[in-house]
Coordinates of C-alpha atoms (C1' of nucleotides) in Angstrom, one line a residue:
Chain E
M1 CA 6.8 -19.7 5.4
T2 CA 3.0 -19.7 6.0
R3 CA 1.5 -17.0 3.8
R4 CA -0.4 -14.4 5.8
T5 CA -3.7 -13.9 4.1
Y6 CA -6.8 -11.8 4.6
G7 CA -9.3 -14.6 3.8
Q8 CA -10.9 -12.6 1.0
H9 CA -11.1 -13.4 -2.6
C10 CA -10.5 -9.8 -3.7
G11 CA -8.0 -7.9 -5.9
L12 CA -7.1 -5.4 -3.2
A13 CA -6.5 -8.1 -0.6
R14 CA -4.4 -10.0 -3.1
A15 CA -2.4 -6.9 -3.8
L16 CA -1.8 -6.3 -0.2
E17 CA -0.7 -9.8 0.4
I18 CA 2.0 -9.2 -2.2
V19 CA 3.1 -5.6 -1.6
G20 CA 1.3 -4.8 1.7
E21 CA 3.9 -6.2 4.0
R22 CA 6.2 -3.8 5.8
W23 CA 9.0 -2.3 3.6
A24 CA 7.7 -3.9 0.4
L25 CA 6.5 -0.8 -1.3
L26 CA 9.6 1.1 -0.3
I27 CA 11.7 -1.6 -2.0
V28 CA 9.5 -1.1 -5.1
R29 CA 10.0 2.6 -4.8
D30 CA 13.8 2.3 -5.0
L31 CA 13.6 -0.3 -7.8
L32 CA 11.3 2.0 -9.8
V33 CA 14.3 4.3 -10.1
G34 CA 16.5 1.5 -11.4
P35 CA 17.9 -2.0 -10.8
K36 CA 19.9 -2.3 -7.6
R37 CA 22.1 -4.7 -5.7
F38 CA 21.3 -6.0 -2.3
T39 CA 23.6 -3.5 -0.7
D40 CA 22.3 -0.6 -2.6
L41 CA 18.8 -1.4 -1.4
R42 CA 20.1 -1.8 2.1
N43 CA 21.7 1.6 2.0
G44 CA 18.6 3.2 0.6
L45 CA 16.5 1.7 3.3
A46 CA 18.8 2.3 6.2
R47 CA 16.7 0.9 8.9
I48 CA 15.6 -2.3 7.3
P49 CA 17.0 -5.5 8.9
T50 CA 18.8 -7.6 6.4
N51 CA 16.7 -10.6 7.0
V52 CA 13.6 -8.7 6.3
L53 CA 15.1 -7.3 3.1
S54 CA 16.1 -10.8 2.1
A55 CA 12.6 -12.2 2.9
R56 CA 10.8 -9.4 1.0
L57 CA 13.0 -9.9 -2.1
K58 CA 12.2 -13.6 -2.1
E59 CA 8.5 -12.9 -1.7
L60 CA 8.5 -10.3 -4.4
E61 CA 10.4 -12.6 -6.6
H62 CA 8.0 -15.4 -6.0
A63 CA 5.1 -13.1 -6.9
E64 CA 6.9 -12.1 -10.1
V65 CA 7.1 -8.5 -9.0
V66 CA 10.9 -8.5 -8.8
R67 CA 13.5 -10.4 -10.8
R68 CA 16.9 -11.5 -9.5
R69 CA 19.5 -11.2 -12.2
V70 CA 23.1 -12.2 -12.3
L71 CA 25.1 -9.6 -14.3
P72 CA 27.3 -11.0 -17.1
R73 CA 31.0 -11.2 -16.5
P74 CA 33.2 -9.5 -15.5
A75 CA 30.8 -7.9 -13.0
G76 CA 29.2 -11.2 -11.9
S77 CA 27.2 -9.5 -9.2
V78 CA 23.5 -9.8 -8.6
V79 CA 20.9 -7.1 -9.2
Y80 CA 17.3 -6.9 -8.4
E81 CA 14.9 -5.3 -10.9
L82 CA 11.2 -4.9 -11.4
T83 CA 9.4 -7.2 -13.8
E84 CA 6.8 -5.6 -16.1
Y85 CA 4.2 -6.5 -13.6
G86 CA 6.1 -4.9 -10.8
G87 CA 6.7 -1.8 -12.9
E88 CA 2.9 -1.3 -13.2
L89 CA 3.0 -0.3 -9.5
E90 CA 4.5 3.0 -10.6
E91 CA 1.2 4.9 -10.6
V92 CA 0.2 3.5 -7.2
V93 CA 3.6 4.4 -5.7
L94 CA 3.5 8.0 -7.1
R95 CA 0.0 8.6 -6.0
L96 CA 0.6 7.3 -2.5
S97 CA 3.8 9.4 -2.4
R98 CA 1.9 12.5 -3.3
W99 CA -0.9 11.7 -0.9
G100 CA 1.5 11.2 2.0
S101 CA 3.6 14.2 1.1
R102 CA 0.7 16.5 1.9
T103 CA 0.7 15.6 5.6
L104 CA 4.4 15.2 5.8
G105 CA 5.4 17.2 8.8
E106 CA 8.8 18.3 10.0
P107 CA 11.5 15.6 9.7
G108 CA 12.3 13.8 12.8
P109 CA 15.9 14.0 14.1
D110 CA 16.8 10.6 12.7
D111 CA 14.8 10.8 9.5
I112 CA 16.8 10.6 6.4
V113 CA 16.2 11.6 2.8
T114 CA 17.6 9.4 0.1
V115 CA 18.3 10.0 -3.5
D116 CA 15.6 7.6 -4.6
S117 CA 13.0 9.2 -2.3
L118 CA 13.8 12.6 -3.7
I119 CA 13.6 11.4 -7.2
T120 CA 10.2 9.8 -6.4
A121 CA 9.0 13.0 -4.8
V122 CA 9.8 15.0 -7.9
R123 CA 8.1 12.4 -10.1
S124 CA 5.0 12.4 -7.9
A125 CA 4.8 16.1 -8.1
F126 CA 4.9 16.2 -11.9
H127 CA 1.9 17.6 -13.8
P128 CA 2.1 16.5 -17.4
E129 CA -0.6 18.8 -18.5
A130 CA 1.6 21.8 -17.5
A131 CA 4.7 20.3 -19.1
G132 CA 4.1 21.5 -22.7
G133 CA 6.1 24.3 -24.2
P134 CA 9.9 24.6 -24.6
D135 CA 12.1 22.0 -22.9
V136 CA 13.6 22.9 -19.6
S137 CA 16.2 21.3 -17.4
Y138 CA 17.2 21.7 -13.8
E139 CA 19.9 20.5 -11.4
L140 CA 18.8 20.0 -7.8
R141 CA 21.5 20.0 -5.2
A142 CA 20.2 19.1 -1.8
G143 CA 23.0 18.6 0.7
E144 CA 25.0 15.6 -0.5
I145 CA 22.3 14.6 -3.0
V146 CA 22.4 15.8 -6.6
I147 CA 19.8 15.0 -9.1
H148 CA 18.8 16.4 -12.4
V149 CA 15.4 17.0 -14.0
I150 CA 14.7 17.2 -17.7
V151 CA 11.3 18.1 -19.0
G152 CA 11.1 17.6 -22.8
G153 CA 8.3 17.0 -25.2
G154 CA 5.8 16.9 -22.3
R155 CA 7.7 14.0 -20.7
L156 CA 9.8 13.9 -17.6
D157 CA 13.2 12.4 -16.9
V158 CA 14.6 12.5 -13.4
A159 CA 17.9 10.8 -12.4
Q160 CA 20.8 11.0 -10.1
G161 CA 23.8 13.1 -10.8
A162 CA 24.7 16.5 -12.0
L163 CA 23.6 18.0 -15.3
P164 CA 26.1 20.4 -16.8
G165 CA 24.3 23.0 -18.8
A166 CA 21.1 22.8 -16.8
G167 CA 18.9 25.8 -17.3
L168 CA 18.7 26.4 -13.5
V169 CA 20.5 25.0 -10.6
I170 CA 18.5 24.9 -7.4
E171 CA 20.5 24.3 -4.2
T172 CA 19.4 23.7 -0.6
D173 CA 21.5 23.0 2.4
S174 CA 19.8 19.8 3.3
P175 CA 17.7 17.2 1.5
A176 CA 14.9 17.7 4.1
Q177 CA 14.6 21.3 2.9
A178 CA 14.2 20.3 -0.7
L179 CA 11.4 17.9 -0.1
P180 CA 8.6 20.3 0.9
A181 CA 10.0 22.7 -1.6
V182 CA 9.3 20.3 -4.4
G183 CA 5.7 20.2 -3.3
T184 CA 5.3 23.9 -3.6
G185 CA 7.4 24.3 -6.7
F186 CA 10.1 25.9 -4.5
A187 CA 8.0 29.1 -4.6
E188 CA 7.7 29.5 -0.8
A189 CA 11.1 28.0 -0.1
V190 CA 12.9 30.6 -2.2
A191 CA 10.8 33.4 -0.7
G192 CA 11.6 32.1 2.8
G193 CA 15.3 31.9 2.1
G194 CA 17.7 29.0 2.3
V195 CA 17.6 28.3 -1.4
R196 CA 20.3 29.4 -3.8
L197 CA 19.7 29.7 -7.5
T198 CA 22.2 29.6 -10.3
G199 CA 21.1 30.2 -13.9
D200 CA 17.9 31.7 -15.4
P201 CA 15.7 32.7 -12.4
A202 CA 12.7 32.8 -14.7
L203 CA 12.8 29.0 -14.9
L204 CA 11.8 28.8 -11.3
R205 CA 8.3 29.9 -12.1
R206 CA 8.1 27.3 -14.7
F207 CA 9.2 24.7 -12.2
A208 CA 6.4 25.7 -9.9
E209 CA 3.9 25.2 -12.6
I210 CA 5.1 21.8 -13.6
F211 CA 5.8 20.5 -10.1
H212 CA 3.5 20.8 -7.1
H213 CA 1.2 18.7 -5.0
Chain B
M1 CA 1.0 3.9 21.2
T2 CA 4.5 4.2 19.8
R3 CA 4.4 5.1 16.2
R4 CA 6.2 2.6 14.0
T5 CA 8.1 4.5 11.5
Y6 CA 10.5 3.9 8.6
G7 CA 13.0 6.6 9.6
Q8 CA 12.6 8.3 6.2
H9 CA 11.3 11.8 5.5
C10 CA 9.4 10.7 2.4
G11 CA 5.8 11.0 1.2
L12 CA 5.5 7.3 0.5
A13 CA 6.9 6.3 3.9
R14 CA 4.5 8.7 5.5
A15 CA 1.6 7.3 3.5
L16 CA 2.6 3.8 4.5
E17 CA 2.8 4.8 8.2
I18 CA -0.8 5.9 7.9
V19 CA -2.4 3.2 5.7
G20 CA 0.3 0.6 5.4
E21 CA -0.5 -1.3 8.5
R22 CA -2.3 -4.5 8.2
W23 CA -6.0 -4.3 7.4
A24 CA -5.9 -0.5 7.0
L25 CA -6.5 -0.3 3.3
L26 CA -9.3 -2.9 3.5
I27 CA -11.0 -0.7 6.0
V28 CA -10.7 2.2 3.6
R29 CA -12.0 0.0 0.8
D30 CA -15.2 -0.6 2.7
L31 CA -15.6 3.0 3.8
L32 CA -15.1 4.2 0.2
V33 CA -18.4 2.4 -0.5
G34 CA -20.1 4.3 2.2
P35 CA -20.1 5.1 6.0
K36 CA -20.3 2.1 8.2
R37 CA -20.8 1.1 11.8
F38 CA -18.2 -0.9 13.7
T39 CA -20.2 -4.1 13.3
D40 CA -20.7 -3.5 9.6
L41 CA -16.9 -3.2 9.2
R42 CA -16.4 -6.3 11.3
N43 CA -18.8 -8.3 9.1
G44 CA -17.1 -7.1 5.9
L45 CA -13.7 -8.0 7.2
A46 CA -14.6 -11.3 8.7
R47 CA -11.2 -12.3 9.9
I48 CA -10.1 -9.1 11.5
P49 CA -9.8 -9.2 15.3
T50 CA -11.9 -6.6 17.0
N51 CA -9.1 -5.1 18.9
V52 CA -7.2 -4.6 15.6
L53 CA -10.2 -3.0 14.0
S54 CA -10.5 -0.8 17.0
A55 CA -6.9 0.2 16.9
R56 CA -6.9 0.9 13.2
L57 CA -9.9 3.1 13.4
K58 CA -8.3 5.1 16.1
E59 CA -5.1 5.5 14.1
L60 CA -7.0 6.4 11.0
E61 CA -9.1 8.9 12.9
H62 CA -5.9 10.4 14.4
A63 CA -4.4 10.8 10.9
E64 CA -7.7 12.4 9.8
V65 CA -8.4 9.8 7.2
V66 CA -11.5 8.6 9.0
R67 CA -14.1 10.5 11.0
R68 CA -16.1 9.1 13.9
R69 CA -19.6 10.5 13.8
V70 CA -22.5 10.0 16.2
L71 CA -25.8 9.9 14.2
P72 CA -28.5 12.3 15.4
R73 CA -31.4 11.0 17.5
P74 CA -33.2 8.7 17.4
A75 CA -30.5 6.5 15.9
G76 CA -27.8 7.6 18.3
S77 CA -25.4 5.1 16.8
V78 CA -21.9 5.6 15.7
V79 CA -20.6 5.5 12.1
Y80 CA -17.2 5.8 10.6
E81 CA -16.7 7.6 7.4
L82 CA -13.9 8.9 5.3
T83 CA -12.7 12.4 5.5
E84 CA -12.0 14.3 2.3
Y85 CA -8.3 13.4 2.8
G86 CA -9.3 9.7 3.2
G87 CA -11.5 9.8 0.2
E88 CA -8.5 10.8 -1.9
L89 CA -7.3 7.3 -1.5
E90 CA -9.9 6.1 -4.0
E91 CA -7.7 6.1 -7.0
V92 CA -4.9 4.2 -5.1
V93 CA -7.4 1.6 -3.8
L94 CA -8.9 1.1 -7.3
R95 CA -5.5 0.8 -9.0
L96 CA -4.2 -1.6 -6.4
S97 CA -7.4 -3.6 -6.7
R98 CA -7.0 -3.9 -10.5
W99 CA -3.3 -4.7 -10.2
G100 CA -4.0 -7.5 -7.7
S101 CA -7.0 -8.8 -9.6
R102 CA -4.8 -9.8 -12.5
T103 CA -3.0 -12.4 -10.4
L104 CA -5.9 -13.4 -8.3
G105 CA -6.0 -17.2 -8.6
E106 CA -8.6 -19.6 -7.6
P107 CA -10.4 -18.8 -4.3
G108 CA -9.2 -20.7 -1.3
P109 CA -11.8 -22.9 0.5
D110 CA -12.2 -20.3 3.2
D111 CA -12.0 -17.2 1.0
I112 CA -15.0 -15.0 1.1
V113 CA -16.4 -12.3 -1.3
T114 CA -18.2 -9.4 0.3
V115 CA -20.5 -6.9 -1.1
D116 CA -18.0 -4.1 -0.8
S117 CA -15.2 -6.1 -2.4
L118 CA -17.4 -6.9 -5.4
I119 CA -18.5 -3.2 -5.7
T120 CA -14.8 -2.3 -5.6
A121 CA -14.0 -4.8 -8.2
V122 CA -16.6 -3.4 -10.6
R123 CA -15.4 0.1 -10.0
S124 CA -11.8 -0.9 -10.5
A125 CA -12.7 -2.5 -13.9
F126 CA -14.5 0.6 -15.1
H127 CA -13.1 2.3 -18.3
P128 CA -14.6 5.8 -18.5
E129 CA -13.4 6.3 -22.1
A130 CA -15.7 3.4 -23.1
A131 CA -18.7 4.6 -21.1
G132 CA -20.1 7.1 -23.6
G133 CA -23.2 6.4 -25.6
P134 CA -26.6 5.6 -24.3
D135 CA -27.1 4.9 -20.6
V136 CA -27.1 1.3 -19.5
S137 CA -27.9 -0.5 -16.2
Y138 CA -27.3 -3.9 -14.9
E139 CA -28.2 -6.0 -11.9
L140 CA -25.5 -8.4 -10.7
R141 CA -26.7 -11.4 -8.6
A142 CA -23.8 -13.4 -7.3
G143 CA -25.0 -15.9 -4.8
E144 CA -26.4 -14.0 -1.8
I145 CA -24.9 -10.7 -3.1
V146 CA -27.0 -8.4 -5.2
I147 CA -25.6 -5.2 -6.6
H148 CA -26.6 -2.8 -9.4
V149 CA -24.5 -0.9 -11.9
I150 CA -25.6 2.2 -13.7
V151 CA -23.6 3.8 -16.4
G152 CA -25.0 7.2 -17.3
G153 CA -23.5 10.3 -18.9
G154 CA -20.1 8.6 -18.9
R155 CA -20.2 8.2 -15.1
L156 CA -20.5 5.1 -13.0
D157 CA -22.7 4.3 -10.1
V158 CA -22.4 1.0 -8.3
A159 CA -24.3 0.1 -5.1
Q160 CA -25.8 -2.7 -3.1
G161 CA -29.3 -3.9 -3.8
A162 CA -31.5 -4.9 -6.7
L163 CA -32.4 -2.6 -9.6
P164 CA -35.9 -3.2 -10.9
G165 CA -36.0 -2.3 -14.6
A166 CA -32.3 -3.0 -15.1
G167 CA -31.5 -3.5 -18.8
L168 CA -29.8 -6.8 -18.0
V169 CA -29.6 -9.1 -15.0
I170 CA -26.4 -11.2 -14.7
E171 CA -26.6 -14.0 -12.3
T172 CA -23.9 -16.4 -11.1
D173 CA -24.2 -19.1 -8.5
S174 CA -21.4 -17.8 -6.2
P175 CA -19.7 -14.5 -5.7
A176 CA -16.4 -16.1 -6.5
Q177 CA -17.5 -16.8 -10.0
A178 CA -18.6 -13.2 -10.5
L179 CA -15.2 -11.8 -9.6
P180 CA -13.0 -13.0 -12.4
A181 CA -16.0 -12.6 -14.7
V182 CA -16.1 -8.8 -14.0
G183 CA -12.4 -8.7 -15.1
T184 CA -13.2 -10.2 -18.5
G185 CA -16.5 -8.4 -18.9
F186 CA -18.3 -11.7 -18.4
A187 CA -17.4 -12.7 -21.9
E188 CA -15.5 -15.9 -21.1
A189 CA -17.7 -16.7 -18.1
V190 CA -20.9 -16.7 -20.2
A191 CA -19.3 -18.8 -22.9
G192 CA -18.1 -21.2 -20.3
G193 CA -21.5 -21.6 -18.7
G194 CA -22.6 -21.0 -15.1
V195 CA -23.9 -17.5 -15.9
R196 CA -27.6 -16.8 -16.4
L197 CA -28.8 -13.7 -18.2
T198 CA -32.2 -12.0 -18.0
G199 CA -33.0 -9.1 -20.3
D200 CA -31.3 -7.7 -23.3
P201 CA -28.4 -10.0 -24.2
A202 CA -26.9 -7.4 -26.4
L203 CA -26.1 -5.4 -23.3
L204 CA -23.5 -8.0 -22.3
R205 CA -21.1 -6.9 -25.1
R206 CA -21.5 -3.4 -23.9
F207 CA -20.6 -4.5 -20.4
A208 CA -17.5 -6.2 -21.6
E209 CA -16.4 -3.0 -23.3
I210 CA -17.0 -0.8 -20.3
F211 CA -15.6 -3.2 -17.7
H212 CA -12.5 -5.3 -17.9
H213 CA -9.0 -5.3 -16.5
Chain Z
dC1 C1' 33.9 -6.2 0.2
dT2 C1' 29.3 -8.1 -1.4
dG3 C1' 25.4 -11.0 -0.3
dG4 C1' 23.3 -12.7 2.5
dA5 C1' 22.1 -16.3 6.9
dT6 C1' 21.4 -16.9 12.0
dC7 C1' 20.2 -15.7 16.5
dC8 C1' 17.5 -13.5 20.1
dC9 C1' 14.4 -10.2 21.8
dT10 C1' 10.3 -7.5 21.5
dC11 C1' 6.0 -6.1 20.1
dA12 C1' 2.1 -6.2 16.9
dC13 C1' -1.1 -9.2 15.4
dG14 C1' -4.6 -13.0 16.1
dA15 C1' -8.0 -15.6 18.8
dT16 C1' -11.1 -15.6 22.4
dA17 C1' -13.5 -14.0 26.3
dC18 C1' -15.9 -10.5 28.4
dT19 C1' -18.3 -5.9 29.6
dG20 C1' -21.1 -1.3 29.3
Chain P
dC1 C1' -24.2 -3.2 19.4
dA2 C1' -19.7 -1.5 20.3
dG3 C1' -16.1 -2.1 21.7
dT4 C1' -12.2 -3.6 25.9
dA5 C1' -9.2 -7.2 28.2
dT6 C1' -6.2 -11.0 28.1
dC7 C1' -2.9 -13.9 26.4
dG8 C1' -0.2 -16.8 23.0
dT9 C1' 2.3 -16.7 18.7
dG10 C1' 5.0 -15.2 15.0
dA11 C1' 6.8 -11.4 12.3
dG12 C1' 9.8 -7.5 12.6
dG13 C1' 14.0 -5.1 14.7
dG14 C1' 18.8 -5.3 15.8
dA15 C1' 23.2 -7.4 16.1
dT16 C1' 26.3 -10.7 14.7
dC17 C1' 28.3 -14.2 11.9
dC18 C1' 29.7 -16.6 7.6
dA19 C1' 30.7 -17.9 2.6
dG20 C1' 32.3 -16.5 -1.9

DNA sequence: CTGGATCCCTCACGATACTG
DNA sequence: CAGTATCGTGAGGGATCCAG
């Protein structure tokens, strides 16, 4: 394995040698949501060849961005998780995500939306300075994908799964509809139809204030 | 030109399709310092094949990250510059630069340091919250490379070239010595020798407060 | 079934030469 | 100076296979 370098003694070049290879930052994106097994990563990155996933994980492990951990009995399985150094990529990933979201066109016929990409989209659209005031919670149902969003004490918590008792449930037919809607705080999406709301409709305005590109 | 995609409808995936290709972010790094001609970019990215540079510029232009501009007569030459959208990558580039700098080892025998990479390193080490107080200015002479640093009104200005009247001139034999030294505010580097100072030595402490990883 | 390794093919990248 | 043309190599893509 001959390292592919840029021939520059430079922080950015170094960073790109670590996480600039194809698929690497998408792996980091999914691991930022939580530790995952090989197969979980494979499912979240549908089009990645397994040898590439395997190679990336080894490289990221070698660079101490990712740690391979064997779960204690009885699970005994293997999970990959970010090291502290790897976790410090969060800001970069969220900023890149927001930057790219702005020119995200229509989804291609084969484009998928995964749970982790939706969670990342919500996190990247978060504006802490608008998150003061009373706590609020949402449940987002986008096709098969269900996540919940809790804003409390100016902080954000987004994770997979339903949230019984959420202040507002926002539901779209497909994940692809939800994605641009997160970027506009669902304002346009609701006006344009195709979004169903259950709960306190006033919380939608609040969502738009807290989340937008 | 068949676009190489990730098959995901996701802001991060979109961003990586634009600036995730090899060399792309290094081109952006150099253009963040200022508009450049093809040959300037080629010199700053010594190891890039010209056809790859050519291809990247076309792709970045197509994605409206870079604009190709013909200078008015009599120059008549062509420069590449970032669009506003491209300029919004600054934070990402600086954060990645700082992230990578922390694990930047010894320079390889063929590794080079360019003016733009040094300017980027200084900018990425800047801590605005420590930049209050009276204005200060520095001249950094690292081998052949000479840049100047002006901190005024809490803002930073870094550019190529000397600065007559700079409060402190910091000089190292090679650019590679300067790079880690920027990350530690030159504190260790001066103690370890190999750094010459001309001017007010008290300004060195100030430098270390304002610039570090 | 998870967690990969192996194989083969293609195409992007890298090196170099060359042209308007 | 500002690229284009050509060509070899190796990384990525896709499918399959294998061990625990």
